Amino acid sequence: MLDKPDDIHPLFYGAPKTTEFKKLRKRIVQNTREAIEQYGMIEEGAKWLVCLSGGKDSYTLLAVLHELQWRGLLPVELVACNLDQGQPNFPATVLPKFLEDMQVPHRIEYQDTYSIVMDKVPEGRTFCALCSRLRRGNLYRIAREEGCSAVVLGHHRDDILETFFMNLFHGGRLATMPPKLVNEEGDLFLYRPLAHVAEVDCEKFAAAMQYPIIPCDLCGSQDGLQRQQVKQILDGWEANSPGRRQVMFKALTNARPSHLLDSNLFDFQNLALNSGTKGDPPKLR
C-alpha cells in the first residue's frame, strides 16, 4: 500500500500506519475488486452514482472505489451523491464539506421524503419500506440527470445475509439483495460492490479513518425491527461458532436447485431413472 500523501487519494490522507490497518485496507480492497469482477460490474468508460449516506458502509464504499480508480483498476467515472431526506437534526453541512475537502466530485440533493413517510406510515409501523422506495426513486432520477449508467450502494455481506433470513423467516422465499441488477425501467444498473465485505471491516475502517459518521435517526430510533431481530440471531450464531456468517454467505453462492423444492427452477416432472439408454438430463427451467 502507498501511504505518502502524493501517492494516494485524499480519502486516505492520515491513514494509520499500523500493520493491522494495512491488512484491513488490503482485505477490503481485494474483496471489493473480487465482487466487481465476479459479477461483471465494470463497463469501460461508464459513470457511477456512488450513494453516500454518511454511515460507515457508504464511507468505506466511497474510499475503496476511489482507491481502485486511483490504481487504474476501475476505469469508470465516479460521482458521489448524498440525498438529504429532511430528517430532523440532520447535519446538512457535514457531507458537502467532507466531499469538498476530499476533492470528490459530488452532488447534494434535498428532497423532504421524511414528511411524506411520517404522513403516510401509520403509528407503530416501521418507516423503512416507504423511505427506501422514495430514496431509490430519487437516486434513479439523479443518476439519469448526471448521465450515470449505475447507482452504487454500500450494502455489505452482512446486509445481504440478513436480507436472506428476513425473506426466509417473514417472506416465505429464498431471496436476498443481489450484487447486480437492472432497475424496472431497464435503463440503470444497481451495484453493490461491498457484497463480499464484512460489516465489522467497514466499521473498523471508517473508525480508523475518523470519517464523520452520521447516524440514521429516522430508522435507528425504531425498536423491534425485523432486521435487528435477525442481526441478533446471527450475532448469537457467530458468537457460538466464529466464522458462521461467512459459511452461510458462501452458501448463497452455491445453490443447488435440484436439492431444493422449486419446480420452476428444476424439472422434477421429467426426472427419470437411468434405463440403460443415454438421454438428456432434466434441465433447469
XYZ file of C-alpha atoms in Angstrom:
285
model
C 0.000 0.000 0.000
C 1.120 3.540 -0.685
C 0.814 5.907 2.254
C 2.536 9.081 1.121
C 0.097 11.975 0.548
C 1.413 12.453 -3.003
C 0.763 8.829 -3.858
C -2.798 8.266 -2.601
C -6.256 9.714 -2.964
C -7.117 12.369 -0.348
C -9.696 9.976 1.133
C -6.705 8.075 2.565
C -4.778 11.021 3.967
C -3.889 10.341 7.586
C -4.436 6.590 7.282
C -2.948 4.649 10.218
C 0.497 3.179 9.584
C -0.164 0.026 11.591
C 0.168 -3.424 10.091
C -3.345 -4.239 11.297
C -4.887 -1.345 9.373
C -2.881 -2.095 6.241
C -4.165 -5.680 6.310
C -7.718 -4.430 6.834
C -7.441 -1.989 3.953
C -5.951 -4.631 1.678
C -8.703 -7.105 2.571
C -11.481 -4.611 1.819
C -9.891 -3.645 -1.496
C -9.429 -7.287 -2.507
C -12.964 -8.267 -1.508
C -14.435 -5.335 -3.401
C -12.379 -5.966 -6.511
C -13.394 -9.639 -6.372
C -17.105 -8.764 -6.299
C -16.778 -6.181 -9.082
C -15.065 -8.720 -11.327
C -17.181 -11.736 -10.358
C -20.481 -10.007 -11.052
C -19.365 -8.107 -14.145
C -19.872 -4.573 -12.898
C -17.256 -2.782 -14.978
C -18.322 -1.063 -18.164
C -15.443 0.741 -19.824
C -15.997 4.488 -19.697
C -19.138 4.244 -17.555
C -20.176 6.743 -14.902
C -21.347 5.610 -11.464
C -23.503 7.432 -8.944
C -21.988 6.439 -5.599
C -24.595 6.903 -2.877
C -23.247 8.382 0.345
C -25.459 8.389 3.446
C -22.764 9.348 5.916
C -22.716 5.905 7.532
C -19.690 3.641 7.940
C -20.648 1.469 4.975
C -21.029 4.239 2.413
C -17.779 5.908 3.536
C -15.991 2.583 3.077
C -17.581 2.179 -0.355
C -16.542 5.663 -1.439
C -12.958 5.203 -0.268
C -12.369 1.763 -1.764
C -13.858 2.698 -5.150
C -11.608 5.735 -5.338
C -8.611 3.611 -4.369
C -9.400 1.142 -7.149
C -9.872 4.037 -9.577
C -6.631 5.639 -8.323
C -4.770 2.399 -9.067
C -6.233 2.161 -12.561
C -8.288 -0.911 -11.677
C -11.700 0.741 -12.012
C -11.957 2.558 -15.365
C -15.190 4.393 -14.590
C -16.092 7.944 -13.588
C -17.335 8.345 -10.019
C -19.705 10.985 -8.675
C -20.766 10.854 -5.041
C -24.327 11.715 -4.120
C -25.999 12.427 -0.810
C -29.772 12.607 -0.661
C -30.783 14.806 2.274
C -34.249 13.453 3.102
C -35.149 16.134 5.615
C -34.733 14.132 8.815
C -34.789 16.324 11.946
C -31.338 17.385 13.125
C -29.630 16.066 10.008
C -26.210 17.823 9.856
C -26.579 19.160 6.318
C -23.115 20.739 6.129
C -21.049 17.684 7.101
C -21.030 15.774 3.825
C -20.633 18.750 1.455
C -17.589 19.915 3.432
C -16.150 16.398 3.613
C -16.534 15.799 -0.129
C -15.028 19.173 -0.988
C -12.090 18.598 1.352
C -11.544 15.136 -0.136
C -11.713 16.523 -3.703
C -14.527 14.112 -4.596
C -16.917 15.130 -7.422
C -20.359 15.144 -5.869
C -23.966 16.231 -5.883
C -26.034 17.077 -2.800
C -29.788 16.756 -3.304
C -32.511 17.859 -0.890
C -35.873 16.099 -1.020
C -38.169 16.133 2.019
C -39.225 12.493 1.932
C -39.252 12.472 5.735
C -42.513 14.416 5.856
C -44.080 12.037 3.341
C -43.038 8.995 5.379
C -44.353 10.479 8.606
C -47.655 11.350 6.940
C -48.212 8.025 5.184
C -46.947 5.420 7.657
C -49.431 4.540 10.432
C -48.282 4.984 14.015
C -46.422 1.957 15.296
C -45.350 0.756 11.834
C -41.763 0.892 10.595
C -40.670 3.554 8.123
C -38.045 1.559 6.252
C -40.013 0.231 3.262
C -41.562 3.528 2.171
C -38.419 5.502 2.981
C -36.365 3.118 0.857
C -38.743 3.330 -2.118
C -38.761 7.131 -2.066
C -34.996 7.278 -1.717
C -34.435 4.794 -4.531
C -36.748 6.687 -6.888
C -34.879 9.930 -6.297
C -31.495 8.266 -6.743
C -32.560 6.797 -10.083
C -33.714 10.228 -11.209
C -30.447 11.842 -10.136
C -28.424 9.125 -11.893
C -30.251 9.842 -15.146
C -29.727 13.591 -14.755
C -25.999 13.027 -14.132
C -25.628 10.726 -17.128
C -24.783 7.702 -14.974
C -25.338 4.104 -16.026
C -25.327 2.701 -12.482
C -26.452 3.520 -8.955
C -23.913 2.131 -6.477
C -24.917 1.259 -2.906
C -22.925 0.382 0.213
C -24.703 -2.827 1.228
C -22.155 -5.310 2.570
C -22.016 -9.065 3.151
C -23.978 -8.920 6.406
C -26.760 -6.810 4.872
C -27.154 -9.426 2.140
C -27.169 -12.295 4.633
C -29.669 -10.564 6.925
C -31.984 -9.878 3.999
C -31.856 -13.556 3.056
C -33.005 -14.579 6.533
C -35.678 -11.872 6.631
C -37.109 -13.298 3.400
C -36.796 -16.819 4.809
C -38.446 -16.066 8.157
C -41.012 -13.463 7.113
C -41.398 -13.598 3.327
C -41.535 -17.311 2.663
C -38.955 -17.185 -0.133
C -35.276 -17.774 -0.763
C -34.069 -14.363 -1.929
C -31.747 -11.560 -0.966
C -30.205 -8.353 -2.356
C -28.195 -9.295 -5.469
C -24.802 -7.662 -6.095
C -26.009 -6.561 -9.539
C -29.450 -5.958 -11.011
C -31.251 -3.844 -13.579
C -33.994 -1.449 -12.470
C -37.610 -1.962 -13.542
C -37.306 0.628 -16.303
C -34.322 -1.245 -17.694
C -32.101 1.808 -18.077
C -29.895 1.637 -14.971
C -27.767 -0.922 -13.187
C -27.736 -1.162 -9.405
C -24.419 -2.378 -7.975
C -23.341 -3.493 -4.505
C -19.523 -3.720 -4.717
C -19.170 -4.399 -0.966
C -21.107 -7.663 -1.337
C -18.120 -9.691 -0.083
C -17.030 -7.231 2.634
C -17.884 -7.950 6.286
C -19.722 -5.271 8.270
C -17.115 -5.387 11.026
C -14.435 -4.470 8.470
C -16.447 -1.435 7.350
C -16.846 -0.399 10.973
C -13.142 -0.750 11.771
C -12.102 1.021 8.578
C -14.385 4.051 8.973
C -13.436 4.408 12.643
C -9.702 4.205 11.890
C -10.042 6.850 9.173
C -12.125 9.037 11.520
C -14.724 9.754 8.860
C -17.581 11.954 10.176
C -20.282 9.328 10.773
C -23.903 10.492 10.556
C -26.403 8.184 12.335
C -29.790 7.454 10.787
C -32.139 8.912 13.389
C -35.206 8.084 11.323
C -34.798 4.291 11.213
C -32.368 3.815 14.067
C -34.821 5.240 16.594
C -37.333 2.440 15.998
C -37.265 -0.645 18.217
C -38.182 -4.186 17.281
C -37.341 -4.015 13.598
C -37.215 -7.388 11.883
C -33.682 -6.707 10.654
C -32.471 -6.066 14.199
C -34.022 -9.321 15.346
C -32.287 -11.233 12.548
C -28.994 -9.487 13.322
C -29.245 -10.611 16.948
C -29.831 -14.206 15.850
C -26.812 -14.105 13.529
C -24.706 -12.486 16.251
C -25.581 -15.367 18.556
C -24.641 -17.984 15.963
C -21.382 -16.161 15.212
C -20.511 -15.958 18.907
C -21.066 -19.703 19.371
C -19.309 -20.636 16.129
C -16.901 -17.971 14.804
C -16.902 -17.830 11.011
C -20.521 -18.983 10.720
C -21.566 -15.812 8.866
C -19.017 -16.395 6.107
C -20.057 -20.045 5.737
C -23.715 -19.043 5.389
C -22.814 -16.314 2.920
C -20.853 -18.800 0.820
C -23.987 -20.959 0.680
C -25.744 -18.126 -1.181
C -23.167 -18.508 -3.941
C -23.521 -22.296 -4.064
C -27.200 -23.015 -4.729
C -28.319 -26.452 -5.956
C -31.801 -26.191 -7.497
C -32.107 -29.996 -7.773
C -31.822 -30.210 -3.986
C -34.498 -27.613 -3.264
C -38.255 -27.752 -3.892
C -38.884 -25.121 -6.566
C -40.227 -26.827 -9.701
C -39.820 -23.540 -11.571
C -36.059 -23.915 -11.204
C -35.690 -27.666 -11.703
C -37.673 -30.033 -13.923
C -38.735 -32.620 -11.346
C -41.615 -33.827 -13.545
C -39.245 -35.209 -16.192
C -36.673 -36.604 -13.786
C -36.313 -40.295 -14.741
C -34.347 -43.361 -13.761
C -31.408 -44.493 -15.859
C -32.877 -47.282 -18.003
C -29.654 -48.065 -19.804
C -30.148 -45.523 -22.580
C -28.446 -42.225 -22.542
C -30.696 -39.223 -22.592
C -30.577 -35.576 -21.765
C -30.753 -34.960 -18.005
C -33.532 -32.795 -16.600
C -32.797 -29.146 -17.171
C -33.260 -26.015 -15.157
C -36.354 -24.134 -16.211
